[in-house]
mmCIF file of C-alpha atoms and ligand atoms in Angstrom:
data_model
loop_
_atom_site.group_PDB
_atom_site.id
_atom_site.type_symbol
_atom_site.label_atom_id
_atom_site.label_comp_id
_atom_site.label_asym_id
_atom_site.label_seq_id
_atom_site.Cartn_x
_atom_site.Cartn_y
_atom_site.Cartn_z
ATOM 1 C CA UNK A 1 1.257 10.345 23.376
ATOM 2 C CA UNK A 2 4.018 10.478 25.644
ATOM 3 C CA UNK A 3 2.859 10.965 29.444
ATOM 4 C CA UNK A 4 -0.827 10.562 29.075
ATOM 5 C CA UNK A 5 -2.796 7.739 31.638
ATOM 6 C CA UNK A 6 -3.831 4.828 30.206
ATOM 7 C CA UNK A 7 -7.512 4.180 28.711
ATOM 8 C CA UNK A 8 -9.152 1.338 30.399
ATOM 9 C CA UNK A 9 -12.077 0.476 28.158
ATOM 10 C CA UNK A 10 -14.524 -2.474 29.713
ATOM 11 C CA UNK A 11 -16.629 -3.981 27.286
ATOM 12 C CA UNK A 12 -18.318 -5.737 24.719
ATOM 13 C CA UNK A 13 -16.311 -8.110 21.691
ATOM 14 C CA UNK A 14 -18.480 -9.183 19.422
ATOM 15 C CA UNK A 15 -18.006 -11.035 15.812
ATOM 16 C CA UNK A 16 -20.814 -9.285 13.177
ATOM 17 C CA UNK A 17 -22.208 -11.926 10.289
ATOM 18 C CA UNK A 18 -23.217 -9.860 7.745
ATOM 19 C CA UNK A 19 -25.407 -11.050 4.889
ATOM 20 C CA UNK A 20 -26.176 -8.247 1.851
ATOM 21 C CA UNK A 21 -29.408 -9.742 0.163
ATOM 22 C CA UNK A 22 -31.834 -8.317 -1.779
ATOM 23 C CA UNK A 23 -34.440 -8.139 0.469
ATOM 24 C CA UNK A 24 -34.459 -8.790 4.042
ATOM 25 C CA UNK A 25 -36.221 -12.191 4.728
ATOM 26 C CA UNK A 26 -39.818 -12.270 6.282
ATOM 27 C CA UNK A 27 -40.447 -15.037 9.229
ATOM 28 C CA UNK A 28 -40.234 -18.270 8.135
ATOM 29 C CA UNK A 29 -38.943 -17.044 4.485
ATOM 30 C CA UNK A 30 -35.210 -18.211 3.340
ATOM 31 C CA UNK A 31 -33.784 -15.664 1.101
ATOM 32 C CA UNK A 32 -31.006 -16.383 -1.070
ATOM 33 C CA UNK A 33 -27.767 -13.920 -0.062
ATOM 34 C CA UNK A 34 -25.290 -11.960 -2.160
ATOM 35 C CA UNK A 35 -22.457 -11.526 -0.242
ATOM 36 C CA UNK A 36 -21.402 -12.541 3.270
ATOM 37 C CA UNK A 37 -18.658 -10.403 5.590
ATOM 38 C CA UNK A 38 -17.175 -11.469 8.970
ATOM 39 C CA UNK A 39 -16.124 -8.193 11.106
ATOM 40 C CA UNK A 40 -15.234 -7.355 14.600
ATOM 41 C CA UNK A 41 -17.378 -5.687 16.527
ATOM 42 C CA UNK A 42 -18.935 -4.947 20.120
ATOM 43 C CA UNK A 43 -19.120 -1.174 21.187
ATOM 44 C CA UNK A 44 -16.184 -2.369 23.641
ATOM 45 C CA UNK A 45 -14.405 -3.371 20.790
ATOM 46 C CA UNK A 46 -14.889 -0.632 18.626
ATOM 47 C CA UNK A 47 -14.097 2.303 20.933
ATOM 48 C CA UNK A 48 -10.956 0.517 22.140
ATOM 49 C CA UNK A 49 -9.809 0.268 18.286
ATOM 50 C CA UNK A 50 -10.837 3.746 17.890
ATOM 51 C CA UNK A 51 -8.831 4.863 21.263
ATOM 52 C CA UNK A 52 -5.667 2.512 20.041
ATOM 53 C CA UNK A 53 -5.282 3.938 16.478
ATOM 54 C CA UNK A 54 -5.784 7.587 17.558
ATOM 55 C CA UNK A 55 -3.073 7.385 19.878
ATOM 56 C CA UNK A 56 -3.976 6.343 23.073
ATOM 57 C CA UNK A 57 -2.346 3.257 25.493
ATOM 58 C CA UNK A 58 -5.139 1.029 25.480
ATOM 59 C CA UNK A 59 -6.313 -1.980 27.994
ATOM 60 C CA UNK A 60 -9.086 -3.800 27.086
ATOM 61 C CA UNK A 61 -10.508 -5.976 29.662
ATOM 62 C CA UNK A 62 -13.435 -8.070 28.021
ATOM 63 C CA UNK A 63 -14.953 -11.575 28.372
ATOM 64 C CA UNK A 64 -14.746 -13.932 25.589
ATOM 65 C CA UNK A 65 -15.225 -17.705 24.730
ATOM 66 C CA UNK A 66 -12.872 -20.429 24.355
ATOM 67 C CA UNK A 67 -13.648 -20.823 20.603
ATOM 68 C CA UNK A 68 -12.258 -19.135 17.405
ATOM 69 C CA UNK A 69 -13.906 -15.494 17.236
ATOM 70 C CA UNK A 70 -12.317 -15.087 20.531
ATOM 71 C CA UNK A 71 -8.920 -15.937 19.959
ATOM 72 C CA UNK A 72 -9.384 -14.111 16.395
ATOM 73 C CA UNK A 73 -10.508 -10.685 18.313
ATOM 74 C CA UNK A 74 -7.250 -11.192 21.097
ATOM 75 C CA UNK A 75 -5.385 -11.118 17.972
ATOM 76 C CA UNK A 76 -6.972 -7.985 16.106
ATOM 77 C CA UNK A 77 -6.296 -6.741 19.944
ATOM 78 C CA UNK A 78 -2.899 -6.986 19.543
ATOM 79 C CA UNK A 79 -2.619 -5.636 16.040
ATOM 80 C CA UNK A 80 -3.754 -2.709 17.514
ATOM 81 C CA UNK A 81 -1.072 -2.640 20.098
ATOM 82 C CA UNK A 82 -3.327 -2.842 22.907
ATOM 83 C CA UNK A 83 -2.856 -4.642 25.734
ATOM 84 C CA UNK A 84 -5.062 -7.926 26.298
ATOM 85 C CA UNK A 85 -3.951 -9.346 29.874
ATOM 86 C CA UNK A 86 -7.266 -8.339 31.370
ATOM 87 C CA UNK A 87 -9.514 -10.509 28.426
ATOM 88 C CA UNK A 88 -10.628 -13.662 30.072
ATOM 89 C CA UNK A 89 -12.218 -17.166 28.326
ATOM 90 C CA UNK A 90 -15.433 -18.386 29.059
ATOM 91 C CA UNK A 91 -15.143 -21.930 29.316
ATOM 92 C CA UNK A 92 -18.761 -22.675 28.721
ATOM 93 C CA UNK A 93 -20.615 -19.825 26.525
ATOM 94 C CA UNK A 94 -19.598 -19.164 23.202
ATOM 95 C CA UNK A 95 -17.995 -15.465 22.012
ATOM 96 C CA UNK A 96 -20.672 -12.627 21.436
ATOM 97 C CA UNK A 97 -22.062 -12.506 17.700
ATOM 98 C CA UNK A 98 -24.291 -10.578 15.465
ATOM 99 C CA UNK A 99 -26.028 -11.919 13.244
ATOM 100 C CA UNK A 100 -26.617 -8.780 10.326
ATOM 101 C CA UNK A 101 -29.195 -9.196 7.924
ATOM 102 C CA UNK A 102 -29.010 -6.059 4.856
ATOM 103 C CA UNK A 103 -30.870 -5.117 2.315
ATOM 104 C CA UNK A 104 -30.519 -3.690 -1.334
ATOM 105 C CA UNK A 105 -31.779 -0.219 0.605
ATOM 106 C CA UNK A 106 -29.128 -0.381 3.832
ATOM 107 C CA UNK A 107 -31.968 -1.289 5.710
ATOM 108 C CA UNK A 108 -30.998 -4.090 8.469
ATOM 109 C CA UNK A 109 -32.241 -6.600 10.814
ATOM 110 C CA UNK A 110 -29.937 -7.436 13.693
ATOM 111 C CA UNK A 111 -29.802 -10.677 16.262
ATOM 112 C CA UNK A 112 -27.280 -10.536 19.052
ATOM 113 C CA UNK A 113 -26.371 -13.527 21.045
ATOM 114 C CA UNK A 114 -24.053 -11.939 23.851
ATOM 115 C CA UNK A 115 -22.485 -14.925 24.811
ATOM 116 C CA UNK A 116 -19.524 -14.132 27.119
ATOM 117 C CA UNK A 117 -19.968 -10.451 26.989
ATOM 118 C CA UNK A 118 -22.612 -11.909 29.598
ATOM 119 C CA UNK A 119 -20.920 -13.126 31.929
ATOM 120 C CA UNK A 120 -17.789 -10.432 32.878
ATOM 121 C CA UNK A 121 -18.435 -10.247 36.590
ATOM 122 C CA UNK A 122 -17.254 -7.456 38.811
ATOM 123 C CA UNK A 123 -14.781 -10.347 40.134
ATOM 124 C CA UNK A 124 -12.923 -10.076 36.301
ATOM 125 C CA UNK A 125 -12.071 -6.378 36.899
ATOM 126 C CA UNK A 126 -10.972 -6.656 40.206
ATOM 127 C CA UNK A 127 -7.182 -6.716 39.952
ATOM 128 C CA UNK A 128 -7.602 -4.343 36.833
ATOM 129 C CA UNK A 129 -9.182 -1.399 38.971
ATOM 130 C CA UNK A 130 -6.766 -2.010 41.837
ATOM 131 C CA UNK A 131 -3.991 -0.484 39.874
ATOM 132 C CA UNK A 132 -6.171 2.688 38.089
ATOM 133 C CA UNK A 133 -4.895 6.353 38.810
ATOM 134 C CA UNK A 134 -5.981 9.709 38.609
ATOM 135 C CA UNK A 135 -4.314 9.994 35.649
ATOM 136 C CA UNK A 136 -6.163 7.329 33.540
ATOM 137 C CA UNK A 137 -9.455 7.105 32.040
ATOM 138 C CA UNK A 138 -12.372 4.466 32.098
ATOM 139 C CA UNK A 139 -14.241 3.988 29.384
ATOM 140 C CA UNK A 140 -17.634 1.724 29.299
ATOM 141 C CA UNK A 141 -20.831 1.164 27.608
ATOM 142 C CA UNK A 142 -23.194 -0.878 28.555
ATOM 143 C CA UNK A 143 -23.124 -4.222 26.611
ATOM 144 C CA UNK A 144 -21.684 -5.886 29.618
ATOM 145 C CA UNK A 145 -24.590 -7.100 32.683
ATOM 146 C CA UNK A 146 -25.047 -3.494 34.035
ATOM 147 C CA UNK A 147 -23.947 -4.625 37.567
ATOM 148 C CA UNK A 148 -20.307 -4.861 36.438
ATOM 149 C CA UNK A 149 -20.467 -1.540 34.718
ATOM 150 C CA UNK A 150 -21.899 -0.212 38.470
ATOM 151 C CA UNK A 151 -19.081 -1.760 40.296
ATOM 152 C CA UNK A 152 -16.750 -0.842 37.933
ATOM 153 C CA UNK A 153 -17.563 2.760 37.527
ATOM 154 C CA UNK A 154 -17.803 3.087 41.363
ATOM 155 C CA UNK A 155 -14.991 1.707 41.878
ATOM 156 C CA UNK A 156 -12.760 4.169 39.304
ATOM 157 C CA UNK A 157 -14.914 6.832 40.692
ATOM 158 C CA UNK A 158 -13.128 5.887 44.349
ATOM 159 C CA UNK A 159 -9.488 5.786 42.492
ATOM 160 C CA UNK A 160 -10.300 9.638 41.220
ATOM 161 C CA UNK A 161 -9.712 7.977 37.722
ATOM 162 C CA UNK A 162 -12.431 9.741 35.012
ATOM 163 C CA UNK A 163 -15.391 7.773 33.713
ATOM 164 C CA UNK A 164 -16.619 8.120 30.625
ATOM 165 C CA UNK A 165 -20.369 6.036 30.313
ATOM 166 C CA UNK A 166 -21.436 5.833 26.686
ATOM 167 C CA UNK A 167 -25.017 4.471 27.686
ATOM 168 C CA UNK A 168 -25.642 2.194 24.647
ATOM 169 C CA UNK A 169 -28.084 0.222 24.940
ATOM 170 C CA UNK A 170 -29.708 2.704 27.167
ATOM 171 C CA UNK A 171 -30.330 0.699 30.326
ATOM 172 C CA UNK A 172 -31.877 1.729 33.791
ATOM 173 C CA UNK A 173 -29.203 2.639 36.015
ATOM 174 C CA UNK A 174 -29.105 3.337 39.976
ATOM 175 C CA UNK A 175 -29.439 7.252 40.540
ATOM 176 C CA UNK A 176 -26.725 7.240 43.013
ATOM 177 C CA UNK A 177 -24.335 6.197 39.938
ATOM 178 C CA UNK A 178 -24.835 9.332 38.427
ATOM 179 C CA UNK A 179 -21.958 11.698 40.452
ATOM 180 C CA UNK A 180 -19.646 8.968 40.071
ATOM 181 C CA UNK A 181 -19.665 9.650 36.059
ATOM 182 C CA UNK A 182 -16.889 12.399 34.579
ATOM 183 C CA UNK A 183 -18.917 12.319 31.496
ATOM 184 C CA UNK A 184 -22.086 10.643 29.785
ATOM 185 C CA UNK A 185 -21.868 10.970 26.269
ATOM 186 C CA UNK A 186 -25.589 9.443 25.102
ATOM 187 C CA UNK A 187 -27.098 9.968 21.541
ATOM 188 C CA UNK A 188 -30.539 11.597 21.196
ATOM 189 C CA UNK A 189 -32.648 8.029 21.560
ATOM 190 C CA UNK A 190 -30.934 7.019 24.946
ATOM 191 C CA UNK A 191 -30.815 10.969 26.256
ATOM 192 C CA UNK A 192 -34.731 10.452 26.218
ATOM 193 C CA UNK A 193 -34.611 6.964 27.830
ATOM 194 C CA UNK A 194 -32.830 8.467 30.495
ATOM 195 C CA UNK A 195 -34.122 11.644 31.197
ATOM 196 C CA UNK A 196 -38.007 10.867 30.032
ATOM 197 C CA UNK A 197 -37.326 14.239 27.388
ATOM 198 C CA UNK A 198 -38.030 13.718 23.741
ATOM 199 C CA UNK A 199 -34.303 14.944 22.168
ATOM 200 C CA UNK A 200 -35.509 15.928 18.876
ATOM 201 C CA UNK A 201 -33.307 19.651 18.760
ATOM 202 C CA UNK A 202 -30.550 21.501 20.607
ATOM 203 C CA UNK A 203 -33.142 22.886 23.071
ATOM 204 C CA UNK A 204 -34.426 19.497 24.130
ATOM 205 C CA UNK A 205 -30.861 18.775 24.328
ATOM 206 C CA UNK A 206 -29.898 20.887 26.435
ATOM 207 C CA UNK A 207 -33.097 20.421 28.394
ATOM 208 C CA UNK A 208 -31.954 16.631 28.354
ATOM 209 C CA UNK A 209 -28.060 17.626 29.867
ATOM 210 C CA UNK A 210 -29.247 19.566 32.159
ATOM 211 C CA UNK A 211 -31.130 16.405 33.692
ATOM 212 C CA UNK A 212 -28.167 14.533 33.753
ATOM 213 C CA UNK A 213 -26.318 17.709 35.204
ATOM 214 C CA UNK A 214 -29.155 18.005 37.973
ATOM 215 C CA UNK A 215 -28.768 13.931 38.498
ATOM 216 C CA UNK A 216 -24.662 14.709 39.169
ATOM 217 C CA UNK A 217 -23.332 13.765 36.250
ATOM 218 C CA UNK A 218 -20.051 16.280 36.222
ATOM 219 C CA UNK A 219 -20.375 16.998 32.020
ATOM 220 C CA UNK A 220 -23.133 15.807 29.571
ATOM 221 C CA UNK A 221 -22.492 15.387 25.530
ATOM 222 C CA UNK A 222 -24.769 14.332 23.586
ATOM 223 C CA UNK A 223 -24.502 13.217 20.076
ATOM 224 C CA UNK A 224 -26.317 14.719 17.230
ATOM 225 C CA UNK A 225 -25.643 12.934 14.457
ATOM 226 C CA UNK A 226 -24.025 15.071 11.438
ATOM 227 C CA UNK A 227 -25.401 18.196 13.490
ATOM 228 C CA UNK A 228 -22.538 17.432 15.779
ATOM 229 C CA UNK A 229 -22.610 17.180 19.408
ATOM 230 C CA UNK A 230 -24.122 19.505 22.519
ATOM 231 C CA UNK A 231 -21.771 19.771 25.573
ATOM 232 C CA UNK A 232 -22.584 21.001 29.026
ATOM 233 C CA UNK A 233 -20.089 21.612 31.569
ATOM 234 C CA UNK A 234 -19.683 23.766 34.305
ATOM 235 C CA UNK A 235 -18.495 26.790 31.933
ATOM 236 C CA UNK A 236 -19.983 25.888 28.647
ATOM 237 C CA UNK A 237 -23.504 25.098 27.218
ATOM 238 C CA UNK A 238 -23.537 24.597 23.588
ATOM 239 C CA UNK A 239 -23.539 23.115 20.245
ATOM 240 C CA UNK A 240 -19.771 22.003 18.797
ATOM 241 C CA UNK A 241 -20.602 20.980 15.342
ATOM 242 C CA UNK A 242 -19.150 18.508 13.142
ATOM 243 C CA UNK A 243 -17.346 18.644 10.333
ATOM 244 C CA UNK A 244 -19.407 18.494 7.107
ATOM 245 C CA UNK A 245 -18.486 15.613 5.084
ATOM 246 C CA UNK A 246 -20.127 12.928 2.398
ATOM 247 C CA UNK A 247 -21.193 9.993 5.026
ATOM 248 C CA UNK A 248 -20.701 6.711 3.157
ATOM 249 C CA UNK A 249 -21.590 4.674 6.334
ATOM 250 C CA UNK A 250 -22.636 6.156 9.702
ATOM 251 C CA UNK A 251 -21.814 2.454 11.242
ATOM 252 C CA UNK A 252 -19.844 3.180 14.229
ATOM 253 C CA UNK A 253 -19.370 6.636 14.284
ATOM 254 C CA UNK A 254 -20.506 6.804 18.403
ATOM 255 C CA UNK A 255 -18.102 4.347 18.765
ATOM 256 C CA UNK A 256 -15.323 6.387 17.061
ATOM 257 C CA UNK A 257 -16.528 9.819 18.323
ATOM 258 C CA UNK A 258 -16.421 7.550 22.588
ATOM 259 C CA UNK A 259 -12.775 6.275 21.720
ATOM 260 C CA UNK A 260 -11.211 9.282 19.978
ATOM 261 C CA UNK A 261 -13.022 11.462 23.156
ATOM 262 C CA UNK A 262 -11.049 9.440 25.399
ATOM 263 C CA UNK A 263 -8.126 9.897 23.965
ATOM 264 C CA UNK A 264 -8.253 13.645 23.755
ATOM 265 C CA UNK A 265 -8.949 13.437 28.261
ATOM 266 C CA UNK A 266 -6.039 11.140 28.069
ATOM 267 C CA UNK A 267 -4.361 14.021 27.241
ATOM 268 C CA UNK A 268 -5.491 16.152 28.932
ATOM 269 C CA UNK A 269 -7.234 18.454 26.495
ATOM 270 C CA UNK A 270 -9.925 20.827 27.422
ATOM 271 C CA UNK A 271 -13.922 19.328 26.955
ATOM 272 C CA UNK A 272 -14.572 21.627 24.406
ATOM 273 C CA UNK A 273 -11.661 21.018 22.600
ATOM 274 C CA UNK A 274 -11.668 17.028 23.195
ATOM 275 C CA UNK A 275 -15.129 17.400 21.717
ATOM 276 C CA UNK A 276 -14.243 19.123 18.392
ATOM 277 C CA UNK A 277 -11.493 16.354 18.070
ATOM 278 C CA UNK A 278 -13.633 13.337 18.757
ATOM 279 C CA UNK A 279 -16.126 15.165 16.203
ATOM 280 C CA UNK A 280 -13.100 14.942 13.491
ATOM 281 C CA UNK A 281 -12.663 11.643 14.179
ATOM 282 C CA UNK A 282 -16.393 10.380 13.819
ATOM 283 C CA UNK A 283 -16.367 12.531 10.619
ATOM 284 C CA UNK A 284 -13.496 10.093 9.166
ATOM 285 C CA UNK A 285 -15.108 7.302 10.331
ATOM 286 C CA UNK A 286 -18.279 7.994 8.031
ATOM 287 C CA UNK A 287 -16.728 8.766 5.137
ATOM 288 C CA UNK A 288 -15.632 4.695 5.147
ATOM 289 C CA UNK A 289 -17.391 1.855 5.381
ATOM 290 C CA UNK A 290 -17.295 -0.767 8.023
ATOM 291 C CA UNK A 291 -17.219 -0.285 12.000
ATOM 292 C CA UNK A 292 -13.635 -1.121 13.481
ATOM 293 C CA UNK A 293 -11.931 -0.439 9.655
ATOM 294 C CA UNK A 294 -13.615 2.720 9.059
ATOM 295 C CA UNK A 295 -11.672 3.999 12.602
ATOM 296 C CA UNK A 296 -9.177 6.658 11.750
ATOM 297 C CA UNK A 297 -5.535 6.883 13.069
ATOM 298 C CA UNK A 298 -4.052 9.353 14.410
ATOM 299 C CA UNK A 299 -1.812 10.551 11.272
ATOM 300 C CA UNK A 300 -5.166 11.206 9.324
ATOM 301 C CA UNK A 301 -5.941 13.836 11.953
ATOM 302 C CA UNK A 302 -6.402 16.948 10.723
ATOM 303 C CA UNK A 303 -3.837 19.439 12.670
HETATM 304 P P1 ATP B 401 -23.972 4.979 15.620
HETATM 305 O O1 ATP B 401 -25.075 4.201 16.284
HETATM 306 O O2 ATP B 401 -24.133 5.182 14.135
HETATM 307 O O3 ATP B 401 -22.610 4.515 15.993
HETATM 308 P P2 ATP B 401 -24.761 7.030 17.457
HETATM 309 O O4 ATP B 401 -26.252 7.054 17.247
HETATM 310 O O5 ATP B 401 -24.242 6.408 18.684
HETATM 311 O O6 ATP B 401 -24.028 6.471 16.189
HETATM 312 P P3 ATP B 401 -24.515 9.743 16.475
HETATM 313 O O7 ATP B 401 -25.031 10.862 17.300
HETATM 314 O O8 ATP B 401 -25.298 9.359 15.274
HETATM 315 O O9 ATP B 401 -24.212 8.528 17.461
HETATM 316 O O10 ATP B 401 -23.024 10.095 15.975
HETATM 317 C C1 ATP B 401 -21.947 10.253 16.856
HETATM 318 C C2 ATP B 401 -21.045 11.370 16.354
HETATM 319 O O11 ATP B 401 -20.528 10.994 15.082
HETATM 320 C C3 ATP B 401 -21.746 12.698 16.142
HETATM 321 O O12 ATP B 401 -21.782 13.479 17.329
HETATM 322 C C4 ATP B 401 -20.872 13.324 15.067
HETATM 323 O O13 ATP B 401 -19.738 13.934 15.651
HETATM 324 C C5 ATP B 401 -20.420 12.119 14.250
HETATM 325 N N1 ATP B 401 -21.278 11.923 13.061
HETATM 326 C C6 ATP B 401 -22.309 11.067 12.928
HETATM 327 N N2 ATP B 401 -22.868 11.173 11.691
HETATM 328 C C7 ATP B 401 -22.149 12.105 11.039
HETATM 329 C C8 ATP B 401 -22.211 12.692 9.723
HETATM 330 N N3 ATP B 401 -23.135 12.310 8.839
HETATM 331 N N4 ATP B 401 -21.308 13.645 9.399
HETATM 332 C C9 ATP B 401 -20.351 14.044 10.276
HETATM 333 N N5 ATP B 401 -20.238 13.533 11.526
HETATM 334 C C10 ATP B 401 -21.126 12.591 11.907
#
């Protein structure tokens, strides 16, 4: 959209391996696979996808190997119109991969091997943050080593540009990052990791946001599944819900709900509003299968 900042996301590429089988294999135990599917991935990765198709002017800055997933995920980059001058090789570790084990029940086992992801260095982002404004918006999560997501976020913080932490994997943090965070936007599992409160319904949820309030985080969301999301701002406490649809596969769907809520501050749309649209967004997303295919663009929107 015309006159909007940019969206800076700083994050994880990954390539997932997925093998359907018809049972997961025990240790030690080769089982004998049905089908096999290569797909891009990394939360990084997926929000930025999920940001570029909805609309917004994307940079991803990421860290990936000088080997073949990288260059293949640069180019899926680029498909997506975003712009890739801030990805840097790795001239020694390989790309980030999954390795996805699934079973004839959708129940998974999961190896990571971060690869490169592990080594983008405060150093990487340097020249990138230099040139943020007021106007843009930061987006991160926190498959990158935490102390680049520290420096990064303080250093946005000290350009007035917005942060928005999705805090998955849920990862100790230092307290005085806290009131340099626009938003925080964790699910129920990593609001408890955080806060030490057991999110199990809207009042532990709010209990949970107001924590993160308390801690100086400016707004809280946190995601609730097909229950939708609880918000806390200054002027608003409260459940937005999300639209009821037939999930096919929930793979994702924080991703998509992170990009498409960046997007919506891009714009400069109220929080409550920004939430209902990511909310429409993530509801897409399940109906689909996959994680970066099932993100929806910004045509699909519903008005
Ligand atoms: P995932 O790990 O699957 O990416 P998550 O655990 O990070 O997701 P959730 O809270 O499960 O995050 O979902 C994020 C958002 O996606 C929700 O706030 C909601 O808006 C949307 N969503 C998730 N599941 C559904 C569903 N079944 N129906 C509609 N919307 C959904």
């Amino acid at each position: 959209m015309s006159g909007s900042g940019k969206i800076v996301v700083i994050g994880s590429s990954n390539t997932d391996m997925v093998v359907k089988s018809r049972k997961l294999p025990a240790p030690g135990e080769t089982v004998i696979g049905e089908t096999f599917l290569m797909n891009p991935g990394g939360k990084g990765a997926n929000q930025a996808v999920a940001a570029a198709r909805l609309g917004g002017k994307v940079i991803m800055a990421a860290r990936i190997g000088n080997d073949v997933f990288g260059k293949q995920a640069v180019s899926q980059f680029e498909n997506e119109n975003m712009d890739t001058a801030f990805i840097t090789v790795d001239k020694e570790l390989p790309s980030g991969v999954a390795l996805i084990n699934v079973d004839a029940n959708g129940e998974n086992c999961i190896s990571v091997a971060p690869g490169s992801n592990s080594k983008l260095s405060p150093g990487h982002l340097e020249q990138l943050l230099e040139n943020i404004s007021g106007q843009d918006i930061a987006l991160l999560q926190l498959e990158i080593p935490v102390e680049t997501a520290v420096f990064a976020i303080r250093k946005c913080f000290d350009k007035k540009s917005r942060v928005i932490l999705n805090p998955a994997p849920a990862s100790p943090l230092p307290e005085d990052l806290f009131p340099c965070l626009f938003l925080i936007t964790p699910n129920e599992t990593e609001a408890g990791l955080l806060t030490g409160i057991q999110v199990t319904d809207i009042q532990s949820a709010a209990e949970a946001a107001r924590q993160l309030r308390t801690k100086g985080v400016a707004n809280v969301i946190i995601t609730l599944g097909s229950k939708g999301a609880f918000l806390l701002t200054d002027s608003y406490s409260g459940v937005i819900a999300a639209p009821q649809v037939t999930a096919v596969d929930t793979t994702a769907a924080g991703d998509c709900f992170n990009g498409a809520l960046a997007v919506a501050l891009a714009e400069e749309m109220p929080l409550e509003k920004a939430v209902a649209f990511a909310g429409k967004a993530a509801a897409l997303c399940v109906t689909r299968l996959g994680a970066q295919s099932s993100m929806p663009y910004r045509s699909e929107m519903p008005a």
